[in-house]
Short mmCIF file of C-alpha atoms in Angstrom, two decimals:
data_model
loop_
_atom_site.label_atom_id
_atom_site.label_comp_id
_atom_site.label_asym_id
_atom_site.label_seq_id
_atom_site.Cartn_x
_atom_site.Cartn_y
_atom_site.Cartn_z
CA MET A 15 10.18 47.11 27.43
CA ASP A 16 13.40 47.22 25.33
CA TRP A 17 12.88 45.61 21.93
CA ASN A 18 16.53 46.00 20.95
CA PHE A 19 18.11 42.55 20.96
CA ASN A 20 21.87 42.34 20.90
CA TRP A 21 22.66 39.48 18.48
CA GLU A 22 26.37 40.01 19.16
CA SER A 23 25.84 38.67 22.54
CA ILE A 24 24.69 35.30 21.21
CA SER A 25 27.39 32.80 20.78
CA THR A 26 27.76 30.14 18.00
CA ASP A 27 26.83 27.32 20.34
CA GLN A 28 23.58 29.13 21.33
CA ILE A 29 22.68 29.59 17.70
CA ILE A 30 23.24 25.96 16.98
CA ASP A 31 21.15 24.97 19.97
CA LEU A 32 18.31 27.27 18.81
CA VAL A 33 18.47 25.71 15.35
CA LYS A 34 18.42 22.19 16.83
CA SER A 35 15.51 23.11 19.07
CA TYR A 36 13.26 25.04 16.70
CA GLY A 37 14.80 25.03 13.17
CA LEU A 38 14.95 21.23 12.57
CA PRO A 39 11.40 20.42 13.90
CA LEU A 40 10.08 23.29 11.75
CA VAL A 41 11.89 21.97 8.67
CA TRP A 42 10.53 18.41 9.44
CA ALA A 43 7.04 19.80 10.07
CA ILE A 44 7.11 21.47 6.75
CA ILE A 45 8.43 18.52 4.92
CA ILE A 46 5.69 16.24 6.68
CA PHE A 47 2.89 18.78 5.41
CA ILE A 48 4.21 19.01 1.93
CA VAL A 49 4.70 15.20 1.54
CA GLY A 50 1.46 14.41 3.17
CA ARG A 51 -0.38 16.85 0.95
CA ILE A 52 1.10 15.18 -2.07
CA ALA A 53 0.25 11.75 -0.66
CA ALA A 54 -3.36 12.92 0.13
CA ARG A 55 -3.84 13.99 -3.42
CA MET A 56 -2.36 10.95 -4.90
CA ILE A 57 -4.46 8.63 -2.71
CA SER A 58 -7.71 10.52 -3.33
CA ARG A 59 -7.06 10.37 -7.15
CA PHE A 60 -6.36 6.70 -6.76
CA PHE A 61 -9.76 6.10 -5.08
CA GLY A 62 -11.37 8.12 -7.79
CA LYS A 63 -9.83 5.94 -10.53
CA MET A 64 -10.85 2.83 -8.82
CA LEU A 65 -14.47 3.96 -8.32
CA ILE A 66 -14.65 5.01 -12.06
CA LYS A 67 -13.38 1.67 -13.20
CA SER A 68 -16.27 0.08 -11.04
CA ARG A 69 -18.69 2.34 -12.89
CA VAL A 70 -19.75 4.23 -9.73
CA ASP A 71 -21.74 7.43 -10.09
CA GLU A 72 -19.71 10.59 -10.61
CA THR A 73 -21.30 12.24 -7.57
CA LEU A 74 -20.16 9.54 -5.36
CA VAL A 75 -16.59 9.52 -6.89
CA LYS A 76 -16.13 13.26 -6.06
CA PHE A 77 -17.56 12.78 -2.58
CA VAL A 78 -15.08 9.97 -1.80
CA GLN A 79 -12.22 11.90 -3.23
CA SER A 80 -13.00 14.82 -1.10
CA LEU A 81 -13.60 12.83 2.03
CA SER A 82 -10.39 10.76 1.82
CA TYR A 83 -8.38 13.97 1.09
CA ILE A 84 -9.80 15.68 4.21
CA GLY A 85 -9.32 12.69 6.46
CA ILE A 86 -5.61 12.25 5.31
CA MET A 87 -4.85 15.96 5.63
CA ALA A 88 -6.30 15.91 9.15
CA PHE A 89 -3.73 13.18 10.08
CA VAL A 90 -0.92 15.14 8.33
CA ILE A 91 -1.58 18.38 10.13
CA LEU A 92 -1.57 16.51 13.55
CA ALA A 93 1.73 14.78 12.66
CA ALA A 94 3.19 18.12 11.59
CA LEU A 95 2.10 19.67 14.87
CA ASP A 96 3.42 16.86 16.95
CA LYS A 97 6.84 17.30 15.22
CA LEU A 98 6.86 20.92 16.34
CA GLY A 99 6.29 19.75 19.91
CA VAL A 100 2.60 20.62 20.15
CA GLN A 101 0.57 18.37 22.34
CA THR A 102 -1.88 16.84 19.77
CA THR A 103 -3.76 14.58 22.21
CA SER A 104 -6.02 17.49 23.35
CA PHE A 105 -6.51 18.40 19.49
CA ALA A 106 -7.56 14.85 18.70
CA ALA A 107 -9.90 14.81 21.64
CA ILE A 108 -11.52 18.10 20.50
CA ILE A 109 -11.78 16.85 16.94
CA ALA A 110 -13.45 13.58 18.29
CA ALA A 111 -15.86 15.43 20.53
CA ALA A 112 -16.79 17.89 17.75
CA GLY A 113 -17.36 14.95 15.25
CA LEU A 114 -19.51 13.23 17.87
CA ALA A 115 -21.53 16.46 18.42
CA ILE A 116 -22.01 17.04 14.73
CA GLY A 117 -22.93 13.39 14.09
CA LEU A 118 -25.63 13.57 16.72
CA SER A 119 -27.01 16.85 15.39
CA LEU A 120 -26.97 15.53 11.78
CA GLN A 121 -28.14 12.06 12.50
CA GLY A 122 -30.94 12.34 9.87
CA THR A 123 -28.68 14.08 7.27
CA LEU A 124 -25.97 11.36 7.79
CA GLY A 125 -28.56 8.65 7.46
CA ASN A 126 -29.61 10.06 4.07
CA LEU A 127 -25.99 10.38 3.19
CA ALA A 128 -25.41 6.66 3.78
CA SER A 129 -28.52 5.76 1.97
CA GLY A 130 -27.49 7.84 -1.07
CA VAL A 131 -24.21 5.97 -1.16
CA MET A 132 -25.98 2.64 -1.08
CA LEU A 133 -28.41 3.73 -3.88
CA ILE A 134 -25.38 4.83 -6.11
CA ILE A 135 -23.48 1.72 -5.32
CA PHE A 136 -26.01 -1.03 -5.49
CA ARG A 137 -28.24 0.62 -8.17
CA PRO A 138 -31.76 -0.58 -7.38
CA PHE A 139 -32.86 1.85 -10.12
CA SER A 140 -31.35 4.24 -12.60
CA VAL A 141 -32.29 7.67 -14.16
CA GLY A 142 -35.17 7.24 -16.49
CA ASP A 143 -36.77 4.34 -14.61
CA PHE A 144 -40.33 4.30 -13.42
CA VAL A 145 -40.31 3.20 -9.80
CA GLU A 146 -42.49 3.16 -6.70
CA ALA A 147 -40.41 4.08 -3.57
CA GLY A 148 -40.80 6.14 -0.44
CA GLY A 149 -44.63 6.08 -0.78
CA VAL A 150 -44.71 7.75 -4.17
CA SER A 151 -44.20 6.67 -7.69
CA GLY A 152 -42.61 8.38 -10.77
CA ILE A 153 -39.70 8.67 -13.20
CA ILE A 154 -36.15 8.97 -11.58
CA GLU A 155 -34.67 12.15 -12.77
CA GLU A 156 -31.61 12.53 -10.57
CA ILE A 157 -29.94 10.46 -7.74
CA GLN A 158 -28.22 12.79 -5.37
CA ILE A 159 -26.18 12.14 -2.18
CA PHE A 160 -28.92 13.22 0.15
CA SER A 161 -32.11 13.02 -1.82
CA THR A 162 -33.61 11.49 -5.08
CA LYS A 163 -35.51 13.65 -7.56
CA MET A 164 -38.42 12.09 -9.40
CA ARG A 165 -41.08 13.19 -11.71
CA SER A 166 -44.69 12.02 -11.28
CA PRO A 167 -46.88 10.93 -14.08
CA ASP A 168 -48.60 14.22 -14.14
CA ASN A 169 -45.29 16.15 -14.35
CA LYS A 170 -44.86 17.21 -10.76
CA GLU A 171 -41.27 17.23 -9.24
CA ILE A 172 -40.88 15.00 -6.22
CA ILE A 173 -37.84 15.13 -3.90
CA ILE A 174 -37.54 12.21 -1.60
CA PRO A 175 -34.88 11.81 1.25
CA ASN A 176 -32.76 8.86 0.45
CA GLY A 177 -33.32 7.26 3.90
CA GLN A 178 -37.06 7.13 3.17
CA ILE A 179 -36.31 5.27 -0.02
CA THR A 180 -33.85 2.63 1.48
CA GLY A 181 -36.04 2.18 4.50
CA GLY A 182 -38.99 0.94 2.56
CA THR A 183 -39.89 -1.43 -0.47
CA ILE A 184 -38.55 -0.30 -3.86
CA ILE A 185 -40.56 -1.49 -6.92
CA ASN A 186 -38.78 -0.81 -10.23
CA TYR A 187 -41.36 -1.13 -13.12
CA SER A 188 -38.44 -0.51 -15.73
CA ALA A 189 -36.00 -3.06 -14.50
CA LYS A 190 -37.08 -5.79 -16.74
CA PRO A 191 -37.32 -5.64 -20.66
CA THR A 192 -40.89 -7.14 -20.58
CA ARG A 193 -44.02 -6.86 -18.22
CA ARG A 194 -47.25 -8.73 -18.04
CA ILE A 195 -50.68 -6.95 -18.26
CA ASP A 196 -53.13 -8.40 -15.87
CA LEU A 197 -56.74 -7.86 -16.85
CA VAL A 198 -59.83 -9.34 -15.20
CA ILE A 199 -62.82 -9.37 -17.71
CA GLY A 200 -66.18 -10.26 -16.34
CA VAL A 201 -69.07 -11.69 -18.28
CA GLY A 202 -72.59 -12.68 -17.41
CA TYR A 203 -73.63 -16.17 -16.33
CA ASP A 204 -75.86 -16.47 -19.35
CA ASP A 205 -73.02 -15.87 -21.88
CA ASP A 206 -71.43 -18.62 -23.84
CA LEU A 207 -68.01 -19.13 -22.04
CA LYS A 208 -66.36 -20.96 -25.09
CA LYS A 209 -67.37 -17.95 -27.31
CA VAL A 210 -65.96 -15.44 -24.81
CA ARG A 211 -62.62 -17.34 -24.68
CA SER A 212 -62.48 -17.37 -28.45
CA VAL A 213 -63.21 -13.67 -28.83
CA LEU A 214 -60.69 -12.83 -26.05
CA GLU A 215 -58.03 -14.80 -27.95
CA GLU A 216 -58.84 -13.14 -31.22
CA VAL A 217 -58.65 -9.63 -29.63
CA ILE A 218 -55.22 -10.44 -28.12
CA SER A 219 -53.85 -11.84 -31.36
CA GLN A 220 -54.85 -8.73 -33.30
CA GLU A 221 -52.88 -6.44 -30.91
CA ASN A 222 -49.32 -6.27 -32.56
CA LYS A 223 -47.61 -5.13 -29.40
CA VAL A 224 -48.43 -8.29 -27.57
CA LEU A 225 -45.40 -10.73 -27.49
CA GLU A 226 -45.74 -14.22 -28.76
CA SER A 227 -43.25 -15.42 -26.10
CA PRO A 228 -44.10 -15.76 -23.24
CA GLU A 229 -47.46 -16.88 -24.58
CA PRO A 230 -50.56 -14.97 -23.37
CA THR A 231 -52.66 -16.64 -20.78
CA ILE A 232 -56.54 -16.61 -20.87
CA GLY A 233 -58.36 -18.74 -18.13
CA LEU A 234 -61.52 -18.72 -16.11
CA LEU A 235 -60.32 -16.99 -12.91
CA GLU A 236 -63.43 -17.22 -10.59
CA LEU A 237 -67.17 -17.56 -10.44
CA GLY A 238 -67.97 -14.27 -8.87
CA ASP A 239 -71.22 -13.03 -7.10
CA SER A 240 -72.64 -11.50 -10.35
CA SER A 241 -70.13 -12.34 -13.08
CA VAL A 242 -67.84 -15.04 -14.44
CA ASN A 243 -64.37 -13.54 -14.36
CA PHE A 244 -61.65 -14.37 -16.93
CA ALA A 245 -57.93 -13.57 -16.33
CA VAL A 246 -56.33 -12.10 -19.43
CA ARG A 247 -52.52 -11.88 -19.17
CA PRO A 248 -50.55 -11.02 -22.29
CA TRP A 249 -46.84 -9.96 -22.11
CA VAL A 250 -45.58 -6.85 -23.72
CA LYS A 251 -42.29 -4.76 -23.76
CA THR A 252 -42.08 -2.64 -20.70
CA ASP A 253 -42.27 0.55 -22.89
CA ASP A 254 -45.50 -0.62 -24.41
CA TYR A 255 -47.24 -1.43 -21.20
CA TRP A 256 -49.64 1.32 -20.80
CA PRO A 257 -50.59 2.00 -24.52
CA THR A 258 -51.31 -1.80 -24.92
CA LEU A 259 -53.36 -1.84 -21.58
CA PHE A 260 -55.51 0.98 -22.75
CA ASN A 261 -55.89 -0.42 -26.37
CA LEU A 262 -56.87 -3.89 -25.18
CA GLN A 263 -59.45 -2.82 -22.74
CA GLU A 264 -61.10 -0.62 -25.49
CA ALA A 265 -60.82 -3.32 -28.08
CA ILE A 266 -62.37 -5.93 -25.72
CA LYS A 267 -65.44 -3.86 -24.79
CA LEU A 268 -66.17 -2.90 -28.46
CA ARG A 269 -65.84 -6.47 -29.57
CA PHE A 270 -68.12 -7.67 -26.70
CA ASP A 271 -70.69 -5.14 -27.92
CA GLN A 272 -70.50 -6.44 -31.42
CA GLU A 273 -70.78 -10.09 -30.24
CA GLY A 274 -73.58 -9.39 -27.81
CA ILE A 275 -71.48 -10.46 -24.85
CA SER A 276 -72.56 -8.76 -21.60
CA ILE A 277 -70.30 -7.20 -19.14
CA PRO A 278 -72.16 -7.21 -15.59
CA TYR A 279 -72.08 -4.20 -13.46
CA PRO A 280 -73.27 -3.69 -9.90
CA GLN A 281 -76.87 -3.22 -9.49
CA GLN A 282 -79.70 -3.62 -6.98
CA ASP A 283 -83.15 -4.81 -7.41
CA ILE A 284 -85.83 -3.10 -5.27
CA HIS A 285 -89.02 -5.03 -4.52
CA VAL A 286 -91.91 -2.78 -3.46
CA VAL A 287 -94.66 -4.62 -1.49
CA SER A 288 -97.90 -2.71 -1.19
CA THR A 289 -100.31 -3.62 1.69
CA THR A 290 -104.04 -2.70 1.76
CA ALA A 291 -105.27 -1.27 4.96
CA ALA A 292 -107.76 -3.29 6.75
#
């Protein structure tokens, strides 16, 4: 094969035709690519600024910026190829088929991704909250796109897929500034109920972490099988919940001992019947 090309044999008209056929489309394709790339960056940055103003998590901001940039650049590349005369219909079909295949194979992962976006946008909890979600409870340490990291009360790290969290009930114990402590205190049927109520009121009033408003509630809850049960329901700040719960239970038991008030506990009476052989 002769690789020597005789440029002298090409006329001016032929050169013009070549430029029109290949040069101008190539220039336009380059222009489309450059302008499209600049536009993709500007649009992704615009989305980022809008999300930041909406106080959306930084992780989601970066994800949306990257996703918008990649999506726009895909259209830009297809437009540039189309300007060069390349049939982009087949490329679009291949991309769509590949996207469908990837979506089916990563169905669970994409579900966790969507759940992560929902958690970041709607904010059912924040870092530092104590929550019960996905069948476990603990303190939220990090909210990621695919999973959420928690720390259990005994300092174990728990990683939960976001889909498991949004698919169930979420209980946020830290969402409100105050919480109510629900205690059920049982006393014997022979005890003086008015004295019991007076002692409970005094113990509650002596705990400085109990809030005056809402006012604590002390009432007779039920007449049980072996005890008279009082409902003791004081309000505390959320951060003081567990220390106050422990202190109140200990203080009530010690005070009942001093006042001679009994706290029934399950017991069984066994009657032995002796028979005399005939």
